[in-house]
Short mmCIF file of C-alpha atoms and ligand atoms in Angstrom, two decimals:
data_model
loop_
_atom_site.label_atom_id
_atom_site.label_comp_id
_atom_site.label_asym_id
_atom_site.label_seq_id
_atom_site.Cartn_x
_atom_site.Cartn_y
_atom_site.Cartn_z
CA MET A 27 -154.47 58.64 57.92
CA LYS A 28 -154.51 56.53 54.79
CA THR A 29 -152.03 56.72 51.94
CA ASP A 30 -153.59 56.98 48.51
CA ARG A 31 -152.40 54.88 45.63
CA LEU A 32 -150.96 57.15 42.98
CA ASP A 33 -153.16 55.59 40.28
CA ALA A 34 -156.37 55.75 42.34
CA PRO A 35 -159.06 57.67 40.42
CA ARG A 36 -159.56 61.14 41.89
CA VAL A 37 -163.14 62.08 42.60
CA ALA A 38 -164.38 65.48 43.72
CA LEU A 39 -167.65 64.88 45.55
CA GLY A 40 -169.67 68.09 45.63
CA VAL A 41 -172.47 68.22 48.16
CA SER A 42 -175.02 71.01 48.02
CA GLY A 43 -177.50 72.02 50.67
CA GLY A 44 -180.38 69.59 50.65
CA ILE A 45 -181.66 67.15 53.23
CA ALA A 46 -180.39 64.29 51.03
CA ALA A 47 -176.82 65.42 51.90
CA TYR A 48 -176.72 62.65 54.49
CA LYS A 49 -177.05 60.07 51.70
CA ALA A 50 -173.83 61.39 50.17
CA CYS A 51 -172.03 59.82 53.16
CA GLU A 52 -173.00 56.40 51.82
CA LEU A 53 -171.89 57.40 48.32
CA LEU A 54 -168.57 58.61 49.74
CA ARG A 55 -168.09 55.28 51.53
CA ARG A 56 -168.63 53.38 48.32
CA PHE A 57 -166.02 55.48 46.54
CA THR A 58 -163.39 55.17 49.26
CA GLU A 59 -164.00 51.46 49.81
CA SER A 60 -163.48 50.80 46.12
CA GLY A 61 -160.13 52.60 46.06
CA HIS A 62 -161.04 56.09 44.87
CA GLN A 63 -159.38 59.20 46.31
CA VAL A 64 -162.22 61.50 47.25
CA THR A 65 -162.13 65.19 48.07
CA VAL A 66 -165.46 66.29 49.46
CA VAL A 67 -166.49 69.82 48.51
CA PRO A 68 -169.58 70.71 50.53
CA THR A 69 -171.31 74.04 50.10
CA ALA A 70 -171.92 76.21 53.17
CA ALA A 71 -175.59 75.14 53.05
CA ALA A 72 -174.62 71.45 52.92
CA LEU A 73 -172.71 71.88 56.18
CA HIS A 74 -176.01 72.68 57.90
CA PHE A 75 -177.03 69.10 57.17
CA VAL A 76 -173.75 67.18 57.55
CA GLY A 77 -170.71 68.63 59.31
CA GLU A 78 -167.14 68.97 58.10
CA ALA A 79 -165.89 66.33 60.56
CA THR A 80 -168.08 63.63 59.00
CA TRP A 81 -166.75 64.34 55.51
CA ALA A 82 -163.14 64.40 56.74
CA ALA A 83 -163.51 61.17 58.71
CA LEU A 84 -165.22 59.28 55.89
CA SER A 85 -162.89 60.50 53.13
CA GLY A 86 -159.67 60.36 55.14
CA ARG A 87 -158.73 63.87 54.07
CA PRO A 88 -159.84 67.39 55.01
CA ALA A 89 -163.10 68.50 53.42
CA ALA A 90 -162.55 71.35 50.98
CA VAL A 91 -164.81 74.00 52.38
CA GLU A 92 -163.25 77.42 52.06
CA THR A 93 -162.03 79.17 48.92
CA TRP A 94 -159.85 81.36 51.14
CA GLU A 95 -158.15 78.56 53.06
CA ASN A 96 -154.71 77.31 51.91
CA VAL A 97 -154.79 79.92 49.17
CA HIS A 98 -151.17 79.11 48.25
CA GLU A 99 -152.46 75.76 46.96
CA VAL A 100 -155.05 77.53 44.78
CA PRO A 101 -157.82 75.09 45.77
CA HIS A 102 -160.49 76.83 43.67
CA VAL A 103 -158.64 75.71 40.54
CA ARG A 104 -156.66 72.67 41.65
CA ILE A 105 -159.51 70.39 42.79
CA GLY A 106 -161.39 70.64 39.50
CA GLN A 107 -158.26 70.45 37.36
CA GLN A 108 -156.94 67.34 39.08
CA ALA A 109 -160.21 65.40 39.29
CA ASP A 110 -160.98 62.40 37.09
CA LEU A 111 -164.65 62.84 37.94
CA VAL A 112 -166.74 65.50 39.62
CA VAL A 113 -170.05 64.32 41.03
CA VAL A 114 -172.52 66.56 42.82
CA ALA A 115 -174.94 64.67 45.04
CA PRO A 116 -177.34 66.02 46.00
CA ALA A 117 -177.49 68.79 43.41
CA THR A 118 -180.08 71.35 44.50
CA ALA A 119 -182.05 73.58 42.12
CA ASP A 120 -179.81 76.46 43.23
CA LEU A 121 -176.60 74.54 42.50
CA LEU A 122 -177.87 73.48 39.05
CA ALA A 123 -178.78 77.09 38.29
CA LYS A 124 -175.33 78.33 39.32
CA ALA A 125 -173.61 75.61 37.31
CA ALA A 126 -175.72 76.31 34.23
CA HIS A 127 -174.92 80.02 34.41
CA GLY A 128 -171.24 79.65 35.25
CA LEU A 129 -171.42 81.36 38.63
CA ALA A 130 -168.43 80.71 40.83
CA ASP A 131 -169.06 82.16 44.28
CA ASP A 132 -167.81 79.22 46.33
CA LEU A 133 -165.37 76.33 46.13
CA LEU A 134 -167.82 73.86 44.57
CA THR A 135 -168.94 76.16 41.77
CA ASN A 136 -165.28 77.09 41.11
CA THR A 137 -164.47 73.39 40.94
CA LEU A 138 -167.24 72.87 38.38
CA LEU A 139 -165.87 75.66 36.20
CA THR A 140 -162.32 74.35 36.24
CA ALA A 141 -163.13 70.66 35.78
CA ARG A 142 -162.27 69.20 32.38
CA CYS A 143 -163.24 65.67 33.42
CA PRO A 144 -166.72 64.11 33.24
CA VAL A 145 -169.26 65.75 35.54
CA VAL A 146 -172.30 64.00 37.02
CA PHE A 147 -175.15 65.78 38.79
CA ALA A 148 -177.57 63.81 40.95
CA PRO A 149 -180.40 66.28 41.56
CA ALA A 150 -182.66 66.17 44.61
CA MET A 151 -185.42 68.67 45.34
CA HIS A 152 -189.18 68.96 45.62
CA THR A 153 -191.19 68.00 42.56
CA GLU A 154 -192.33 71.57 41.91
CA MET A 155 -188.74 72.82 41.87
CA TRP A 156 -187.63 70.00 39.56
CA GLU A 157 -190.51 70.61 37.16
CA HIS A 158 -190.11 74.39 37.13
CA PRO A 159 -189.18 75.59 33.62
CA ALA A 160 -186.13 77.40 35.06
CA THR A 161 -184.72 74.15 36.49
CA GLN A 162 -185.60 72.20 33.37
CA GLU A 163 -183.82 74.75 31.17
CA ASN A 164 -180.77 74.68 33.44
CA VAL A 165 -180.70 70.87 33.26
CA ALA A 166 -181.02 71.01 29.46
CA THR A 167 -178.12 73.49 29.31
CA LEU A 168 -175.89 71.32 31.47
CA ARG A 169 -176.73 68.21 29.42
CA ARG A 170 -176.08 70.07 26.17
CA ARG A 171 -172.63 70.95 27.49
CA GLY A 172 -171.90 67.29 28.15
CA ALA A 173 -172.66 66.86 31.85
CA VAL A 174 -174.56 63.77 32.90
CA VAL A 175 -177.62 64.92 34.85
CA LEU A 176 -179.35 61.92 36.37
CA GLU A 177 -183.14 61.96 36.55
CA PRO A 178 -184.28 62.16 40.18
CA ALA A 179 -186.09 59.15 41.58
CA VAL A 180 -189.79 59.09 42.41
CA GLY A 181 -190.76 58.46 46.01
CA ARG A 182 -190.99 59.95 49.47
CA LEU A 183 -189.60 63.48 49.72
CA THR A 184 -188.56 65.40 52.85
CA GLY A 185 -191.92 65.41 54.56
CA VAL A 186 -194.95 63.25 54.02
CA ASP A 187 -195.14 64.26 50.36
CA THR A 188 -194.09 61.98 47.53
CA GLY A 189 -193.20 62.61 43.90
CA LYS A 190 -190.28 63.00 41.53
CA GLY A 191 -187.30 64.68 43.11
CA ARG A 192 -185.79 62.11 45.44
CA LEU A 193 -182.05 61.53 45.31
CA PRO A 194 -181.42 58.23 43.51
CA ASP A 195 -180.15 55.44 45.72
CA PRO A 196 -176.43 56.05 46.60
CA GLY A 197 -175.52 52.58 45.29
CA ALA A 198 -177.13 53.39 41.96
CA ILE A 199 -175.38 56.81 41.80
CA PHE A 200 -172.10 55.05 42.49
CA GLU A 201 -172.73 52.58 39.65
CA ALA A 202 -173.59 55.44 37.29
CA CYS A 203 -170.36 57.26 38.27
CA ARG A 204 -168.33 54.09 37.82
CA ARG A 205 -169.64 53.80 34.26
CA VAL A 206 -168.96 57.47 33.52
CA LEU A 207 -165.43 57.13 34.92
CA ALA A 208 -164.85 54.05 32.78
CA ARG A 209 -165.77 56.06 29.68
CA GLY A 210 -163.15 58.67 30.62
CA VAL A 211 -163.16 61.99 28.82
CA ARG A 212 -165.15 60.70 25.86
CA GLU A 213 -168.20 62.90 25.32
CA PRO A 214 -171.46 61.46 26.67
CA ASP A 215 -172.66 60.74 23.13
CA LEU A 216 -176.34 60.19 23.93
CA THR A 217 -176.70 63.65 25.43
CA GLY A 218 -179.97 65.25 24.39
CA LYS A 219 -181.44 61.92 23.28
CA HIS A 220 -184.47 60.22 24.79
CA VAL A 221 -184.20 56.46 24.71
CA VAL A 222 -186.89 53.96 25.69
CA ILE A 223 -185.91 50.45 26.77
CA SER A 224 -188.10 47.51 27.67
CA ALA A 225 -186.78 44.89 30.08
CA GLY A 226 -187.93 41.78 31.89
CA GLY A 227 -190.65 39.36 30.93
CA THR A 228 -194.37 39.89 30.60
CA ARG A 229 -196.84 37.84 32.63
CA GLU A 230 -200.16 36.88 31.10
CA PRO A 231 -202.63 36.05 33.88
CA LEU A 232 -204.80 32.97 33.77
CA ASP A 233 -206.48 33.51 37.11
CA PRO A 234 -205.59 35.57 40.22
CA VAL A 235 -202.90 33.00 41.06
CA ARG A 236 -201.34 31.79 37.80
CA TYR A 237 -199.80 33.32 34.72
CA LEU A 238 -197.91 32.46 31.54
CA GLY A 239 -194.43 33.89 31.87
CA ASN A 240 -190.79 33.42 30.93
CA HIS A 241 -187.33 33.41 32.50
CA SER A 242 -186.26 36.97 31.76
CA SER A 243 -184.66 38.64 34.80
CA GLY A 244 -184.43 42.09 33.22
CA LYS A 245 -180.62 42.17 33.57
CA GLN A 246 -179.98 42.83 29.88
CA GLY A 247 -182.56 45.62 29.66
CA TYR A 248 -181.37 47.22 32.92
CA ALA A 249 -177.78 47.13 31.62
CA LEU A 250 -178.97 48.96 28.51
CA ALA A 251 -180.71 51.56 30.68
CA ALA A 252 -177.77 52.14 33.03
CA THR A 253 -175.23 52.44 30.21
CA ALA A 254 -177.47 54.82 28.24
CA ALA A 255 -177.84 57.06 31.30
CA ALA A 256 -174.05 57.09 31.74
CA ARG A 257 -173.78 58.19 28.10
CA GLY A 258 -176.01 61.16 28.86
CA ALA A 259 -179.39 59.94 27.57
CA ARG A 260 -182.74 60.64 29.15
CA VAL A 261 -183.88 57.08 29.74
CA THR A 262 -187.35 55.60 30.15
CA LEU A 263 -187.19 52.00 31.28
CA LEU A 264 -190.33 49.92 30.82
CA SER A 265 -189.82 47.17 33.36
CA ALA A 266 -191.93 44.04 33.08
CA ASN A 267 -191.85 42.18 36.39
CA ALA A 268 -188.12 42.64 37.00
CA THR A 269 -187.10 42.85 40.64
CA LEU A 270 -183.78 44.64 40.10
CA PRO A 271 -183.04 48.00 41.78
CA ASP A 272 -183.84 51.05 39.65
CA PRO A 273 -180.70 52.31 37.86
CA ALA A 274 -179.84 55.87 38.92
CA GLY A 275 -181.19 58.66 36.81
CA VAL A 276 -183.66 56.53 34.87
CA ASP A 277 -187.44 56.92 34.71
CA VAL A 278 -188.84 53.48 35.46
CA VAL A 279 -192.37 52.52 34.42
CA HIS A 280 -193.53 49.19 35.82
CA VAL A 281 -195.79 47.03 33.69
CA SER A 282 -196.86 43.41 33.84
CA THR A 283 -198.67 42.18 30.72
CA ALA A 284 -197.87 42.56 27.03
CA LEU A 285 -200.90 44.84 26.61
CA GLU A 286 -199.66 47.09 29.43
CA LEU A 287 -196.19 47.11 27.90
CA ARG A 288 -197.63 48.09 24.52
CA GLU A 289 -199.57 51.01 26.03
CA ALA A 290 -196.53 52.24 27.99
CA ALA A 291 -194.26 51.83 24.94
CA LEU A 292 -196.54 53.82 22.62
CA LYS A 293 -196.74 56.61 25.21
CA ALA A 294 -193.01 56.73 25.99
CA CYS A 295 -191.96 56.48 22.35
CA ALA A 296 -193.93 59.57 21.31
CA ASP A 297 -190.80 61.75 21.66
CA ALA A 298 -188.10 59.06 21.74
CA ASP A 299 -185.03 59.09 19.54
CA ALA A 300 -184.51 55.36 19.95
CA VAL A 301 -186.33 52.41 21.41
CA VAL A 302 -184.76 49.09 22.37
CA MET A 303 -187.10 46.16 22.99
CA ALA A 304 -185.07 43.84 25.23
CA ALA A 305 -188.13 42.52 27.08
CA ALA A 306 -189.28 38.97 26.54
CA VAL A 307 -192.86 39.57 25.47
CA ALA A 308 -195.38 36.75 25.49
CA ASP A 309 -196.68 36.09 21.98
CA PHE A 310 -199.92 34.67 23.40
CA ARG A 311 -202.16 35.26 26.38
CA PRO A 312 -204.99 33.16 27.81
CA ALA A 313 -208.18 33.92 25.92
CA GLU A 314 -210.09 34.12 29.18
CA TYR A 315 -209.21 35.34 32.63
CA ALA A 316 -210.89 33.48 35.48
CA THR A 317 -211.72 35.94 38.25
CA GLY A 318 -211.52 33.16 40.86
CA LYS A 319 -208.79 30.54 41.25
CA ILE A 320 -209.32 27.66 38.81
CA LYS A 321 -209.99 24.57 40.96
CA LYS A 322 -209.03 21.02 40.18
CA LYS A 323 -211.92 18.58 40.19
CA ASP A 324 -211.48 14.93 41.13
CA GLY A 325 -211.69 12.65 38.13
CA VAL A 326 -212.08 15.51 35.65
CA ASP A 327 -209.31 16.39 33.21
CA PRO A 328 -208.43 20.10 33.22
CA ALA A 329 -209.89 22.09 30.33
CA PRO A 330 -207.28 23.09 27.74
CA VAL A 331 -206.19 26.71 27.97
CA ALA A 332 -207.24 28.64 24.87
CA LEU A 333 -204.76 31.33 23.82
CA VAL A 334 -205.04 34.46 21.72
CA ARG A 335 -202.22 36.37 20.07
CA ASN A 336 -200.71 39.41 21.72
CA PRO A 337 -199.94 42.43 19.55
CA ASP A 338 -196.39 42.49 18.19
CA ILE A 339 -195.16 45.68 19.81
CA LEU A 340 -191.79 45.76 18.06
CA ALA A 341 -193.35 45.34 14.62
CA GLU A 342 -195.89 48.06 15.42
CA LEU A 343 -193.22 50.51 16.66
CA SER A 344 -191.17 49.81 13.53
CA ALA A 345 -194.09 50.28 11.15
CA HIS A 346 -195.43 53.44 12.79
CA ARG A 347 -192.43 55.50 13.88
CA ALA A 348 -193.61 58.16 16.30
CA ARG A 349 -191.15 60.66 14.84
CA PRO A 350 -188.99 60.82 11.73
CA GLY A 351 -185.62 59.16 12.17
CA GLN A 352 -186.66 57.26 15.29
CA LEU A 353 -184.43 54.20 15.58
CA VAL A 354 -186.01 50.87 16.54
CA VAL A 355 -183.93 48.03 17.98
CA GLY A 356 -185.21 44.55 18.73
CA PHE A 357 -183.82 41.46 20.38
CA ALA A 358 -184.29 37.92 19.11
CA ALA A 359 -184.17 35.05 21.57
CA GLU A 360 -183.45 31.90 19.58
CA THR A 361 -182.73 28.32 20.55
CA ASP A 362 -181.76 26.85 17.15
CA GLU A 363 -180.85 28.05 13.66
CA VAL A 364 -179.99 31.16 15.63
CA LEU A 365 -178.61 33.39 12.90
CA ALA A 366 -180.97 32.25 10.15
CA ASN A 367 -183.98 32.79 12.41
CA GLY A 368 -182.54 36.12 13.49
CA ARG A 369 -182.16 37.34 9.90
CA ALA A 370 -185.73 36.30 9.10
CA LYS A 371 -186.98 38.04 12.24
CA LEU A 372 -185.20 41.27 11.33
CA ALA A 373 -187.00 41.33 7.98
CA ARG A 374 -190.35 40.41 9.55
CA LYS A 375 -190.22 42.96 12.38
CA GLY A 376 -188.97 45.84 10.25
CA CYS A 377 -186.62 47.23 12.89
CA ASP A 378 -183.26 48.91 12.20
CA LEU A 379 -181.14 46.67 14.40
CA LEU A 380 -181.71 43.24 15.88
CA VAL A 381 -179.62 41.72 18.67
CA VAL A 382 -179.73 37.97 18.11
CA ASN A 383 -178.90 35.97 21.23
CA GLU A 384 -179.08 32.27 21.86
CA VAL A 385 -181.21 31.25 24.83
CA GLY A 386 -181.92 27.96 26.58
CA GLY A 387 -179.40 25.58 28.13
CA GLY A 388 -178.46 28.18 30.73
CA LYS A 389 -177.71 30.90 28.17
CA ALA A 390 -178.74 34.57 28.37
CA PHE A 391 -181.81 34.36 30.64
CA GLY A 392 -180.88 35.41 34.16
CA GLN A 393 -177.14 35.36 33.44
CA ASP A 394 -174.70 38.22 34.00
CA VAL A 395 -173.07 37.58 30.63
CA ASN A 396 -174.44 37.37 27.13
CA ALA A 397 -173.21 36.89 23.57
CA ALA A 398 -174.96 37.98 20.39
CA VAL A 399 -174.77 38.97 16.76
CA LEU A 400 -175.99 42.47 16.01
CA LEU A 401 -177.78 42.55 12.67
CA GLY A 402 -178.41 45.81 10.86
CA ALA A 403 -181.21 46.34 8.35
CA ASP A 404 -178.42 47.79 6.18
CA GLY A 405 -176.87 44.30 6.00
CA THR A 406 -174.19 44.76 8.67
CA GLU A 407 -173.46 41.88 11.05
CA THR A 408 -171.37 42.45 14.18
CA GLU A 409 -170.41 39.62 16.45
CA ILE A 410 -170.51 40.48 20.15
CA PRO A 411 -168.44 37.88 22.02
CA GLU A 412 -169.55 36.62 25.40
CA GLY A 413 -169.00 39.23 28.09
CA PRO A 414 -170.88 41.23 30.72
CA LYS A 415 -174.35 42.37 29.65
CA GLU A 416 -173.11 45.95 30.05
CA THR A 417 -170.51 45.35 27.33
CA LEU A 418 -173.18 44.09 24.97
CA ALA A 419 -175.28 47.13 25.87
CA GLU A 420 -172.39 49.49 25.05
CA THR A 421 -172.02 47.87 21.61
CA VAL A 422 -175.73 48.37 20.96
CA TRP A 423 -175.45 52.05 21.93
CA ASP A 424 -172.37 52.48 19.71
CA ALA A 425 -174.48 51.23 16.78
CA VAL A 426 -177.41 53.45 17.77
CA VAL A 427 -175.18 56.54 18.09
CA ALA A 428 -173.60 55.83 14.69
CA ARG A 429 -177.05 55.63 13.09
CA LEU A 430 -178.58 58.62 14.92
CA GLY A 431 -175.70 60.71 13.66
O1 LIG B 18 -183.67 39.61 31.04
P1 LIG B 18 -182.44 38.72 31.00
O2 LIG B 18 -182.52 37.60 32.02
O3 LIG B 18 -181.18 39.52 31.11
O4 LIG B 18 -182.43 37.99 29.58
C1 LIG B 18 -182.24 38.77 28.43
C2 LIG B 18 -183.11 38.29 27.28
C3 LIG B 18 -182.73 36.88 26.88
C4 LIG B 18 -184.60 38.34 27.67
C5 LIG B 18 -182.87 39.31 26.10
O5 LIG B 18 -181.52 39.29 25.75
C6 LIG B 18 -183.74 38.97 24.89
O6 LIG B 18 -183.42 38.15 24.06
N1 LIG B 18 -184.91 39.66 24.80
C7 LIG B 18 -185.92 39.39 23.75
C8 LIG B 18 -186.76 38.21 24.13
C9 LIG B 18 -187.87 37.95 23.10
O7 LIG B 18 -189.02 38.18 23.39
O8 LIG B 18 -187.44 37.55 21.93
P2 LIG B 18 -188.43 37.14 20.68
O9 LIG B 18 -187.50 36.59 19.70
O10 LIG B 18 -189.55 36.32 21.19
O11 LIG B 18 -189.00 38.53 20.22
C10 LIG B 18 -188.35 39.34 19.26
C11 LIG B 18 -188.53 40.80 19.56
O12 LIG B 18 -189.92 41.17 19.44
C12 LIG B 18 -188.10 41.24 20.93
O13 LIG B 18 -187.48 42.50 20.80
C13 LIG B 18 -189.40 41.37 21.72
O14 LIG B 18 -189.30 42.36 22.73
C14 LIG B 18 -190.38 41.77 20.62
N2 LIG B 18 -191.76 41.31 20.82
C15 LIG B 18 -192.05 39.99 20.89
C16 LIG B 18 -193.37 39.59 20.99
C17 LIG B 18 -194.39 40.57 21.03
N3 LIG B 18 -195.66 40.22 21.14
N4 LIG B 18 -194.07 41.86 20.96
C18 LIG B 18 -192.79 42.24 20.84
O15 LIG B 18 -192.50 43.44 20.77
#
């Protein structure tokens, strides 16, 4: 039996009755191994999938199963009141419906009604159930009230079928919860907003083997996506050749070239409240694509590679806002005259905010930390000192929230 540290964050882990309940064991492990005190609150249906003994063994405390057990401790009120975070994973369509309508017919739904801490739902169900207007309205209701409802992942479902509805990876759910916990009781201030983020670096193919590319790892863009999801946003992440794991609760669209990124950006931005272009987009692409591998010939110099300009996606999004009030944020990767070039770029691109970061010499690209100056079209300049890319992302979202009102 382990003794909990008094200052250990208290997590109530709700588990509802879906096949993905077994993945909550991995989530539970991550919480306990990182020093959280976890009370597991499985529904009766969840216990068909994973038994009480497993939850008790993994959490080091009895699972909270029965409303009518230990009534003198008033568990139906106490667990929610005392929690620093309630997370429900998996959250079935039925559980979301009950939560949205305030039903309280078991210990988990009672816990949800009494919780005054942040609440995260990680839904998992078949695509049809997720897409049903009833579920979508319930999700919208929960988000409007301040809960963070992660978007389900796309992939293999219970049987041979695939689609949207898979429980996000437990590691990614854990990361999302960690961010929500770090924000504390502050309202998820991007609730109800759709944000589009580009990340990674485009690749412009020369032949089936070679491409023009850059050193972007996608870390900065993924940090923007993960932090926006933790602040309650619906997030579409346009990922150009990044190999990072999908952040939990984020719709990820994979692209490769600048032209593909442009098409995906125009589509995703149609109903977006804000778009952040963190991707490193190639300004040029080879004028011709060789369908076979370009061969070297003895004694013959290689032909120069002719390039053509790629469309400037950021400038286009800024000039043709898909909806009134849509906020457009760009990044500027500069190697010299960083701030002067950044200011000129802000004017040229026509965006509302520009994150100017110095690159080259081991800076920014591929690193876990970044430093920048955030320029506003309104003349504001905010220095963001070197720190984790997530911290920079939070500062960007603070500025976005302030401007979205
Ligand atoms: O991915 P990481 O390894 O974490 O590295 C992060 C980063 C260095 C890539 C990131 O912080 C960054 O600076 N991203 C922008 C890189 C870039 O393309 O900068 P730029 O100065 O060339 O372009 C300015 C802006 O215009 C960018 O928002 C870019 O997305 C956009 N652009 C550029 C060219 C083009 N054809 N279309 C565009 O939309």
